[in-house]
């Protein structure tokens, strides 16, 4: 496999890191540019621009290459987000092939001839099944009297006292349950309020974090036992730095914004803006200014 060309000098380190990682993923697949175009939604010429640092690849292209190489798509998307913040070249307009979410291939660059060694692929689209005909409405039930059948005799009067007895017993049980609820509330007020407070604080994120470039999160700022929380994590010592993507990053971003250290958006990606905000906090609190979230920085952030 031929060696890669040197990246353009104007590329930011974050952009260079993304392109270098994409090159290594392509090498891991062992695919040529032509084969890569056949296996993805983007043309050979588009991949050559992306992997030579001449154009920022779309997020969908990054995801498809990561899946082909067996890499983590979320981690690659985090690198893509950081690179997009500092990319100085033109933004991507390459689109996926027809039928995908893109706007179509560039008209000025024709697609290359297919690789003779590659087997042709036929995109077969099955026709949508025709909707099943609606079943006719079932005929409404006809009262027996209209069919000439004899009327059903009414319920005997002797059954009515039993119903009244059951209703009265049910009402008595409801009254007893209401009285017991009032007694418990009066006897154990402190215990009930403490349990509610603990449940309110424990509304932290329980699902596994999956980074999405266009998603932002809300913050539930509250205090519990003298510490500040935002509803996403209760960590006190998680280590966070550049390209971290976790719920702990969302928690830190919420608390930084709440304290007036603006980062632009709560997205869960520990990018340059988040690192600058952490450094300003560390400088104000007299901590080591390294831009890394650690136990001492968490303690200062939750005060």
CSV table of N, CA and C in Angstrom, one decimal, residues 105-257:
chain,number,residue,atom,x,y,z
A,105,UNK,N,-24.3,13.8,-5.4
A,105,UNK,CA,-22.9,13.9,-5.7
A,105,UNK,C,-22.6,15.2,-6.5
A,106,UNK,N,-21.4,15.6,-6.4
A,106,UNK,CA,-21.0,16.9,-7.0
A,106,UNK,C,-21.1,16.7,-8.5
A,107,UNK,N,-21.7,17.6,-9.3
A,107,UNK,CA,-21.9,17.5,-10.7
A,107,UNK,C,-20.6,17.6,-11.5
A,108,UNK,N,-19.6,18.3,-11.0
A,108,UNK,CA,-18.4,18.6,-11.7
A,108,UNK,C,-17.4,17.5,-11.8
A,109,UNK,N,-17.6,16.5,-10.9
A,109,UNK,CA,-16.6,15.4,-10.9
A,109,UNK,C,-17.3,14.1,-11.1
A,110,UNK,N,-17.2,13.5,-12.4
A,110,UNK,CA,-17.8,12.3,-12.7
A,110,UNK,C,-17.3,11.1,-11.9
A,111,UNK,N,-18.1,10.2,-11.7
A,111,UNK,CA,-17.8,9.0,-10.9
A,111,UNK,C,-16.8,8.1,-11.7
A,112,UNK,N,-15.7,7.5,-11.1
A,112,UNK,CA,-14.8,6.7,-11.8
A,112,UNK,C,-15.4,5.4,-12.3
A,113,UNK,N,-14.7,4.8,-13.3
A,113,UNK,CA,-15.1,3.5,-13.8
A,113,UNK,C,-15.0,2.5,-12.6
A,114,UNK,N,-16.0,1.5,-12.6
A,114,UNK,CA,-16.0,0.5,-11.5
A,114,UNK,C,-14.7,-0.4,-11.6
A,115,UNK,N,-14.3,-0.8,-10.5
A,115,UNK,CA,-13.1,-1.7,-10.4
A,115,UNK,C,-13.4,-3.0,-11.0
A,116,UNK,N,-12.6,-3.5,-12.0
A,116,UNK,CA,-13.0,-4.7,-12.7
A,116,UNK,C,-13.0,-5.9,-11.8
A,117,UNK,N,-12.1,-5.9,-10.7
A,117,UNK,CA,-12.1,-7.0,-9.8
A,117,UNK,C,-13.2,-7.1,-8.8
A,118,UNK,N,-14.0,-6.0,-8.8
A,118,UNK,CA,-15.0,-6.0,-7.8
A,118,UNK,C,-16.3,-6.5,-8.4
A,119,UNK,N,-17.1,-7.3,-7.6
A,119,UNK,CA,-18.3,-7.8,-8.1
A,119,UNK,C,-19.4,-6.7,-8.2
A,120,UNK,N,-20.1,-6.6,-9.2
A,120,UNK,CA,-21.2,-5.5,-9.3
A,120,UNK,C,-22.2,-5.8,-8.3
A,121,UNK,N,-22.7,-4.7,-7.8
A,121,UNK,CA,-23.8,-4.8,-6.8
A,121,UNK,C,-25.1,-4.2,-7.4
A,122,UNK,N,-26.1,-4.9,-7.2
A,122,UNK,CA,-27.4,-4.4,-7.8
A,122,UNK,C,-28.3,-4.0,-6.6
A,123,UNK,N,-28.7,-2.8,-6.6
A,123,UNK,CA,-29.6,-2.3,-5.5
A,123,UNK,C,-31.0,-2.6,-5.9
A,124,UNK,N,-31.5,-3.6,-5.3
A,124,UNK,CA,-32.9,-4.0,-5.6
A,124,UNK,C,-33.8,-3.4,-4.5
A,125,UNK,N,-34.8,-2.7,-5.0
A,125,UNK,CA,-35.7,-2.1,-4.0
A,125,UNK,C,-37.1,-2.8,-4.2
A,126,UNK,N,-37.5,-3.5,-3.2
A,126,UNK,CA,-38.7,-4.3,-3.3
A,126,UNK,C,-39.9,-3.3,-3.3
A,127,UNK,N,-40.9,-3.5,-4.1
A,127,UNK,CA,-42.0,-2.6,-4.1
A,127,UNK,C,-42.8,-2.7,-2.9
A,128,UNK,N,-43.3,-1.6,-2.4
A,128,UNK,CA,-44.1,-1.6,-1.2
A,128,UNK,C,-45.4,-2.4,-1.4
A,129,UNK,N,-45.7,-3.2,-0.4
A,129,UNK,CA,-46.9,-4.0,-0.6
A,129,UNK,C,-48.2,-3.1,-0.6
A,130,UNK,N,-49.1,-3.5,-1.4
A,130,UNK,CA,-50.4,-2.8,-1.5
A,130,UNK,C,-51.1,-2.9,-0.2
A,131,UNK,N,-51.8,-1.8,0.2
A,131,UNK,CA,-52.6,-1.9,1.4
A,131,UNK,C,-53.7,-2.9,1.3
A,132,UNK,N,-53.9,-3.7,2.4
A,132,UNK,CA,-54.9,-4.7,2.4
A,132,UNK,C,-56.3,-4.0,2.4
A,133,UNK,N,-57.2,-4.5,1.6
A,133,UNK,CA,-58.6,-3.9,1.6
A,133,UNK,C,-59.2,-3.9,3.0
A,134,UNK,N,-59.9,-2.8,3.3
A,134,UNK,CA,-60.5,-2.7,4.6
A,134,UNK,C,-61.6,-3.7,4.7
A,135,UNK,N,-61.7,-4.4,5.8
A,135,UNK,CA,-62.8,-5.4,6.0
A,135,UNK,C,-64.1,-4.6,6.3
A,136,UNK,N,-65.2,-5.2,5.8
A,136,UNK,CA,-66.5,-4.5,6.0
A,136,UNK,C,-66.8,-4.5,7.5
A,137,UNK,N,-67.5,-3.4,7.9
A,137,UNK,CA,-67.9,-3.3,9.3
A,137,UNK,C,-68.8,-4.4,9.6
A,138,UNK,N,-68.6,-5.0,10.8
A,138,UNK,CA,-69.5,-6.1,11.3
A,138,UNK,C,-70.9,-5.5,11.5
A,139,UNK,N,-72.0,-6.2,11.2
A,139,UNK,CA,-73.3,-5.7,11.4
A,139,UNK,C,-73.6,-5.5,12.9
A,140,UNK,N,-74.2,-4.4,13.2
A,140,UNK,CA,-74.6,-4.1,14.6
A,140,UNK,C,-75.5,-5.1,15.1
A,141,UNK,N,-75.4,-5.4,16.4
A,141,UNK,CA,-76.3,-6.4,17.1
A,141,UNK,C,-77.7,-5.9,17.1
A,142,UNK,N,-78.6,-6.8,16.8
A,142,UNK,CA,-80.1,-6.4,16.7
A,142,UNK,C,-80.7,-6.8,18.0
A,143,UNK,N,-81.4,-6.0,18.7
A,143,UNK,CA,-82.1,-6.3,19.9
A,143,UNK,C,-83.0,-7.6,19.7
A,144,UNK,N,-83.1,-8.5,20.7
A,144,UNK,CA,-83.9,-9.7,20.5
A,144,UNK,C,-85.3,-9.4,20.2
A,145,UNK,N,-85.8,-8.2,20.8
A,145,UNK,CA,-87.2,-7.9,20.6
A,145,UNK,C,-87.6,-7.7,19.1
A,146,UNK,N,-86.6,-7.1,18.3
A,146,UNK,CA,-86.8,-6.9,16.9
A,146,UNK,C,-86.8,-8.2,16.1
A,147,UNK,N,-86.2,-9.3,16.6
A,147,UNK,CA,-86.1,-10.5,15.9
A,147,UNK,C,-87.2,-11.5,16.3
A,148,UNK,N,-88.1,-11.0,17.1
A,148,UNK,CA,-89.2,-11.8,17.5
A,148,UNK,C,-89.0,-12.7,18.6
A,149,UNK,N,-87.8,-12.6,19.3
A,149,UNK,CA,-87.5,-13.5,20.4
A,149,UNK,C,-88.1,-13.0,21.7
A,150,UNK,N,-88.4,-13.9,22.6
A,150,UNK,CA,-89.1,-13.4,23.9
A,150,UNK,C,-88.1,-12.6,24.7
A,151,UNK,N,-88.7,-11.7,25.4
A,151,UNK,CA,-87.8,-10.8,26.3
A,151,UNK,C,-87.2,-11.7,27.4
A,152,UNK,N,-86.0,-11.3,27.8
A,152,UNK,CA,-85.3,-12.0,28.9
A,152,UNK,C,-85.9,-11.5,30.2
A,153,UNK,N,-86.3,-12.4,31.1
A,153,UNK,CA,-86.9,-11.9,32.3
A,153,UNK,C,-85.9,-11.1,33.2
A,154,UNK,N,-86.4,-10.1,33.8
A,154,UNK,CA,-85.6,-9.2,34.6
A,154,UNK,C,-84.9,-9.9,35.8
A,155,UNK,N,-83.9,-9.3,36.3
A,155,UNK,CA,-83.1,-9.9,37.4
A,155,UNK,C,-84.0,-10.0,38.6
A,156,UNK,N,-84.0,-11.0,39.4
A,156,UNK,CA,-84.9,-11.1,40.5
A,156,UNK,C,-84.6,-10.0,41.5
A,157,UNK,N,-85.6,-9.6,42.2
A,157,UNK,CA,-85.5,-8.5,43.2
A,157,UNK,C,-84.6,-8.9,44.4
A,158,UNK,N,-84.6,-10.2,44.7
A,158,UNK,CA,-83.9,-10.7,45.9
A,158,UNK,C,-82.4,-10.5,45.7
A,159,UNK,N,-81.8,-10.3,44.5
A,159,UNK,CA,-80.4,-10.1,44.4
A,159,UNK,C,-79.9,-8.7,44.7
A,160,UNK,N,-80.8,-7.7,44.7
A,160,UNK,CA,-80.4,-6.3,45.0
A,160,UNK,C,-79.9,-6.1,46.4
A,161,UNK,N,-80.5,-6.6,47.4
A,161,UNK,CA,-79.9,-6.4,48.7
A,161,UNK,C,-78.4,-6.9,48.8
A,162,UNK,N,-78.1,-8.0,48.1
A,162,UNK,CA,-76.7,-8.4,48.2
A,162,UNK,C,-75.7,-7.4,47.6
A,163,UNK,N,-76.1,-6.8,46.5
A,163,UNK,CA,-75.3,-5.8,45.9
A,163,UNK,C,-75.1,-4.6,46.8
A,164,UNK,N,-76.2,-4.2,47.4
A,164,UNK,CA,-76.0,-3.0,48.4
A,164,UNK,C,-75.0,-3.4,49.5
A,165,UNK,N,-75.1,-4.6,49.9
A,165,UNK,CA,-74.1,-5.0,51.0
A,165,UNK,C,-72.7,-5.0,50.5
A,166,UNK,N,-72.4,-5.4,49.3
A,166,UNK,CA,-71.1,-5.4,48.8
A,166,UNK,C,-70.6,-4.0,48.6
A,167,UNK,N,-71.4,-3.1,48.1
A,167,UNK,CA,-71.1,-1.7,47.9
A,167,UNK,C,-70.7,-1.0,49.3
A,168,UNK,N,-71.5,-1.3,50.3
A,168,UNK,CA,-71.3,-0.8,51.6
A,168,UNK,C,-70.0,-1.2,52.2
A,169,UNK,N,-69.7,-2.5,52.0
A,169,UNK,CA,-68.4,-3.1,52.5
A,169,UNK,C,-67.2,-2.4,51.8
A,170,UNK,N,-67.3,-2.2,50.4
A,170,UNK,CA,-66.2,-1.6,49.7
A,170,UNK,C,-66.0,-0.1,50.1
A,171,UNK,N,-67.1,0.6,50.4
A,171,UNK,CA,-67.0,2.0,50.9
A,171,UNK,C,-66.3,2.0,52.2
A,172,UNK,N,-66.6,1.0,53.1
A,172,UNK,CA,-66.0,1.0,54.4
A,172,UNK,C,-64.5,0.8,54.3
A,173,UNK,N,-64.0,-0.1,53.4
A,173,UNK,CA,-62.6,-0.4,53.2
A,173,UNK,C,-61.9,0.9,52.7
A,174,UNK,N,-62.5,1.7,51.8
A,174,UNK,CA,-61.9,2.9,51.3
A,174,UNK,C,-61.7,3.9,52.4
A,175,UNK,N,-62.7,4.0,53.3
A,175,UNK,CA,-62.6,4.9,54.5
A,175,UNK,C,-61.5,4.5,55.4
A,176,UNK,N,-61.4,3.2,55.7
A,176,UNK,CA,-60.3,2.7,56.5
A,176,UNK,C,-58.9,3.0,55.9
A,177,UNK,N,-58.8,2.7,54.6
A,177,UNK,CA,-57.5,3.0,54.0
A,177,UNK,C,-57.1,4.5,54.0
A,178,UNK,N,-58.1,5.4,53.8
A,178,UNK,CA,-57.8,6.8,53.9
A,178,UNK,C,-57.4,7.2,55.3
A,179,UNK,N,-58.0,6.6,56.4
A,179,UNK,CA,-57.6,6.9,57.7
A,179,UNK,C,-56.2,6.5,58.0
A,180,UNK,N,-55.8,5.3,57.5
A,180,UNK,CA,-54.5,4.8,57.8
A,180,UNK,C,-53.4,5.7,57.1
A,181,UNK,N,-53.8,6.1,55.9
A,181,UNK,CA,-52.8,7.0,55.2
A,181,UNK,C,-52.6,8.3,55.9
A,182,UNK,N,-53.7,8.9,56.5
A,182,UNK,CA,-53.5,10.1,57.3
A,182,UNK,C,-52.7,9.9,58.5
A,183,UNK,N,-52.9,8.7,59.2
A,183,UNK,CA,-52.1,8.4,60.4
A,183,UNK,C,-50.6,8.3,60.1
A,184,UNK,N,-50.3,7.5,59.0
A,184,UNK,CA,-48.9,7.4,58.6
A,184,UNK,C,-48.3,8.7,58.3
A,185,UNK,N,-49.0,9.6,57.6
A,185,UNK,CA,-48.4,10.9,57.3
A,185,UNK,C,-48.2,11.7,58.5
A,186,UNK,N,-49.1,11.6,59.5
A,186,UNK,CA,-48.9,12.4,60.7
A,186,UNK,C,-47.8,11.9,61.7
A,187,UNK,N,-47.7,10.5,61.7
A,187,UNK,CA,-46.7,9.9,62.6
A,187,UNK,C,-45.3,10.0,62.1
A,188,UNK,N,-45.1,9.8,60.8
A,188,UNK,CA,-43.8,9.8,60.2
A,188,UNK,C,-43.6,10.8,59.1
A,189,UNK,N,-43.7,12.1,59.5
A,189,UNK,CA,-43.5,13.2,58.4
A,189,UNK,C,-42.1,13.3,58.0
A,190,UNK,N,-41.1,13.2,59.0
A,190,UNK,CA,-39.7,13.4,58.7
A,190,UNK,C,-39.2,12.3,57.7
A,191,UNK,N,-39.6,11.1,58.0
A,191,UNK,CA,-39.1,10.0,57.2
A,191,UNK,C,-39.6,10.1,55.8
A,192,UNK,N,-40.8,10.5,55.6
A,192,UNK,CA,-41.4,10.6,54.2
A,192,UNK,C,-40.7,11.7,53.4
A,193,UNK,N,-40.5,12.8,54.0
A,193,UNK,CA,-39.8,13.9,53.3
A,193,UNK,C,-38.4,13.6,53.0
A,194,UNK,N,-37.7,12.9,53.9
A,194,UNK,CA,-36.3,12.5,53.6
A,194,UNK,C,-36.2,11.6,52.4
A,195,UNK,N,-37.1,10.6,52.4
A,195,UNK,CA,-37.1,9.6,51.2
A,195,UNK,C,-37.4,10.3,49.9
A,196,UNK,N,-38.3,11.3,49.9
A,196,UNK,CA,-38.6,12.0,48.7
A,196,UNK,C,-37.4,12.8,48.2
A,197,UNK,N,-36.7,13.4,49.2
A,197,UNK,CA,-35.5,14.2,48.8
A,197,UNK,C,-34.5,13.3,48.2
A,198,UNK,N,-34.2,12.1,48.8
A,198,UNK,CA,-33.3,11.2,48.2
A,198,UNK,C,-33.6,10.8,46.8
A,199,UNK,N,-35.0,10.5,46.6
A,199,UNK,CA,-35.4,10.1,45.3
A,199,UNK,C,-35.2,11.2,44.3
A,200,UNK,N,-35.5,12.4,44.7
A,200,UNK,CA,-35.4,13.6,43.8
A,200,UNK,C,-33.9,13.7,43.4
A,201,UNK,N,-33.0,13.6,44.3
A,201,UNK,CA,-31.6,13.7,44.0
A,201,UNK,C,-31.1,12.6,43.1
A,202,UNK,N,-31.6,11.4,43.2
A,202,UNK,CA,-31.1,10.3,42.5
A,202,UNK,C,-31.6,10.2,41.1
A,203,UNK,N,-32.2,11.3,40.6
A,203,UNK,CA,-32.7,11.3,39.2
A,203,UNK,C,-31.5,11.5,38.3
A,204,UNK,N,-30.4,10.7,38.4
A,204,UNK,CA,-29.3,10.9,37.5
A,204,UNK,C,-29.5,9.9,36.3
A,205,UNK,N,-28.7,10.2,35.3
A,205,UNK,CA,-28.8,9.4,34.0
A,205,UNK,C,-28.4,7.9,34.3
A,206,UNK,N,-29.3,7.0,33.9
A,206,UNK,CA,-29.0,5.5,34.0
A,206,UNK,C,-28.7,4.8,32.7
A,207,UNK,N,-29.1,5.4,31.6
A,207,UNK,CA,-28.8,4.8,30.3
A,207,UNK,C,-27.4,5.0,29.9
A,208,UNK,N,-26.9,4.2,29.0
A,208,UNK,CA,-25.5,4.3,28.5
A,208,UNK,C,-25.4,5.5,27.6
A,209,UNK,N,-24.3,6.3,27.8
A,209,UNK,CA,-24.2,7.5,27.0
A,209,UNK,C,-23.8,7.2,25.6
A,210,UNK,N,-24.5,7.8,24.6
A,210,UNK,CA,-24.1,7.7,23.2
A,210,UNK,C,-24.0,9.1,22.6
A,211,UNK,N,-22.8,9.5,22.2
A,211,UNK,CA,-22.6,10.8,21.7
A,211,UNK,C,-23.3,11.0,20.4
A,212,UNK,N,-24.1,12.1,20.2
A,212,UNK,CA,-24.7,12.5,19.0
A,212,UNK,C,-24.4,14.0,18.7
A,213,UNK,N,-23.8,14.3,17.6
A,213,UNK,CA,-23.3,15.7,17.4
A,213,UNK,C,-24.3,16.8,17.5
A,214,UNK,N,-25.6,16.5,17.1
A,214,UNK,CA,-26.6,17.6,17.1
A,214,UNK,C,-27.5,17.6,18.4
A,215,UNK,N,-27.2,16.8,19.4
A,215,UNK,CA,-28.0,16.7,20.6
A,215,UNK,C,-27.5,17.5,21.7
A,216,UNK,N,-28.3,18.2,22.4
A,216,UNK,CA,-28.0,18.9,23.6
A,216,UNK,C,-28.8,18.5,24.8
A,217,UNK,N,-28.4,18.8,26.0
A,217,UNK,CA,-29.1,18.2,27.2
A,217,UNK,C,-29.5,19.4,28.1
A,218,UNK,N,-30.6,19.1,28.8
A,218,UNK,CA,-31.1,20.1,29.8
A,218,UNK,C,-30.4,19.8,31.2
A,219,UNK,N,-30.4,20.8,32.0
A,219,UNK,CA,-29.7,20.7,33.3
A,219,UNK,C,-30.7,20.9,34.5
A,220,UNK,N,-30.7,20.0,35.5
A,220,UNK,CA,-31.6,20.0,36.6
A,220,UNK,C,-30.7,20.5,37.8
A,221,UNK,N,-30.4,21.7,37.9
A,221,UNK,CA,-29.5,22.3,39.0
A,221,UNK,C,-30.2,22.2,40.3
A,222,UNK,N,-29.6,21.6,41.3
A,222,UNK,CA,-30.2,21.5,42.7
A,222,UNK,C,-29.0,21.2,43.6
A,223,UNK,N,-29.3,21.4,44.9
A,223,UNK,CA,-28.3,21.1,46.0
A,223,UNK,C,-28.8,19.9,46.8
A,224,UNK,N,-27.9,19.1,47.2
A,224,UNK,CA,-28.2,18.0,48.0
A,224,UNK,C,-27.0,17.8,49.0
A,225,UNK,N,-27.3,17.8,50.3
A,225,UNK,CA,-26.3,17.7,51.3
A,225,UNK,C,-25.2,18.7,51.1
A,226,UNK,N,-25.5,19.9,50.7
A,226,UNK,CA,-24.5,21.0,50.6
A,226,UNK,C,-23.7,21.0,49.3
A,227,UNK,N,-24.0,20.1,48.4
A,227,UNK,CA,-23.3,20.0,47.1
A,227,UNK,C,-24.2,20.3,45.9
A,228,UNK,N,-23.6,20.8,44.9
A,228,UNK,CA,-24.4,21.2,43.7
A,228,UNK,C,-24.4,20.0,42.7
A,229,UNK,N,-25.6,19.8,42.1
A,229,UNK,CA,-25.7,18.7,41.2
A,229,UNK,C,-26.6,19.2,40.0
A,230,UNK,N,-26.5,18.5,38.8
A,230,UNK,CA,-27.2,18.9,37.6
A,230,UNK,C,-28.1,17.7,37.1
A,231,UNK,N,-28.1,16.6,37.8
A,231,UNK,CA,-29.1,15.5,37.4
A,231,UNK,C,-28.6,14.5,36.4
A,232,UNK,N,-27.2,14.5,36.1
A,232,UNK,CA,-26.7,13.6,35.1
A,232,UNK,C,-25.7,12.6,35.7
A,233,UNK,N,-25.0,13.0,36.8
A,233,UNK,CA,-24.0,12.2,37.4
A,233,UNK,C,-23.7,12.7,38.8
A,234,UNK,N,-23.4,11.8,39.8
A,234,UNK,CA,-23.1,12.3,41.1
A,234,UNK,C,-21.6,12.0,41.4
A,235,UNK,N,-20.8,11.9,40.4
A,235,UNK,CA,-19.4,11.6,40.6
A,235,UNK,C,-18.7,12.7,41.3
A,236,UNK,N,-17.6,12.4,42.1
A,236,UNK,CA,-16.8,13.3,42.8
A,236,UNK,C,-15.4,13.3,42.3
A,237,UNK,N,-15.0,12.3,41.5
A,237,UNK,CA,-13.6,12.2,41.1
A,237,UNK,C,-13.3,11.7,39.7
A,238,UNK,N,-14.3,11.7,38.8
A,238,UNK,CA,-14.1,11.2,37.4
A,238,UNK,C,-13.1,12.1,36.7
A,239,UNK,N,-12.1,11.5,36.0
A,239,UNK,CA,-11.1,12.2,35.3
A,239,UNK,C,-11.6,12.4,33.9
A,240,UNK,N,-11.7,13.7,33.5
A,240,UNK,CA,-12.2,14.1,32.2
A,240,UNK,C,-11.2,15.0,31.5
A,241,UNK,N,-11.0,14.8,30.2
A,241,UNK,CA,-10.1,15.6,29.4
A,241,UNK,C,-10.5,15.6,28.0
A,242,UNK,N,-9.7,16.2,27.1
A,242,UNK,CA,-10.1,16.3,25.7
A,242,UNK,C,-10.5,14.9,25.1
A,243,UNK,N,-11.6,15.0,24.3
A,243,UNK,CA,-12.3,13.9,23.5
A,243,UNK,C,-13.0,12.9,24.5
A,244,UNK,N,-13.2,13.2,25.8
A,244,UNK,CA,-14.0,12.4,26.6
A,244,UNK,C,-15.5,12.7,26.2
A,245,UNK,N,-16.3,11.6,26.2
A,245,UNK,CA,-17.7,11.8,25.9
A,245,UNK,C,-18.5,10.8,26.8
A,246,UNK,N,-19.0,11.4,28.0
A,246,UNK,CA,-19.7,10.6,29.0
A,246,UNK,C,-20.7,11.5,29.6
A,247,UNK,N,-21.6,10.9,30.5
A,247,UNK,CA,-22.6,11.6,31.2
A,247,UNK,C,-21.9,12.6,32.2
A,248,UNK,N,-20.6,12.2,32.7
A,248,UNK,CA,-19.9,13.0,33.6
A,248,UNK,C,-19.5,14.4,32.9
A,249,UNK,N,-19.3,14.3,31.6
A,249,UNK,CA,-19.0,15.5,30.8
A,249,UNK,C,-20.2,16.4,30.8
A,250,UNK,N,-21.4,15.8,30.6
A,250,UNK,CA,-22.7,16.6,30.6
A,250,UNK,C,-22.8,17.3,32.0
A,251,UNK,N,-22.6,16.5,33.0
A,251,UNK,CA,-22.7,17.1,34.4
A,251,UNK,C,-21.8,18.3,34.6
A,252,UNK,N,-20.5,18.1,34.2
A,252,UNK,CA,-19.5,19.2,34.4
A,252,UNK,C,-19.9,20.4,33.5
A,253,UNK,N,-20.4,20.2,32.3
A,253,UNK,CA,-20.8,21.3,31.4
A,253,UNK,C,-22.0,22.1,32.0
A,254,UNK,N,-22.9,21.3,32.6
A,254,UNK,CA,-24.1,22.0,33.2
A,254,UNK,C,-23.6,22.9,34.4
A,255,UNK,N,-22.8,22.4,35.3
A,255,UNK,CA,-22.3,23.1,36.4
A,255,UNK,C,-21.4,24.3,36.0
A,256,UNK,N,-20.6,24.1,35.0
A,256,UNK,CA,-19.8,25.2,34.5
A,256,UNK,C,-20.7,26.4,34.0
A,257,UNK,N,-21.7,26.0,33.2
A,257,UNK,CA,-22.6,27.0,32.6
A,257,UNK,C,-23.4,27.7,33.8
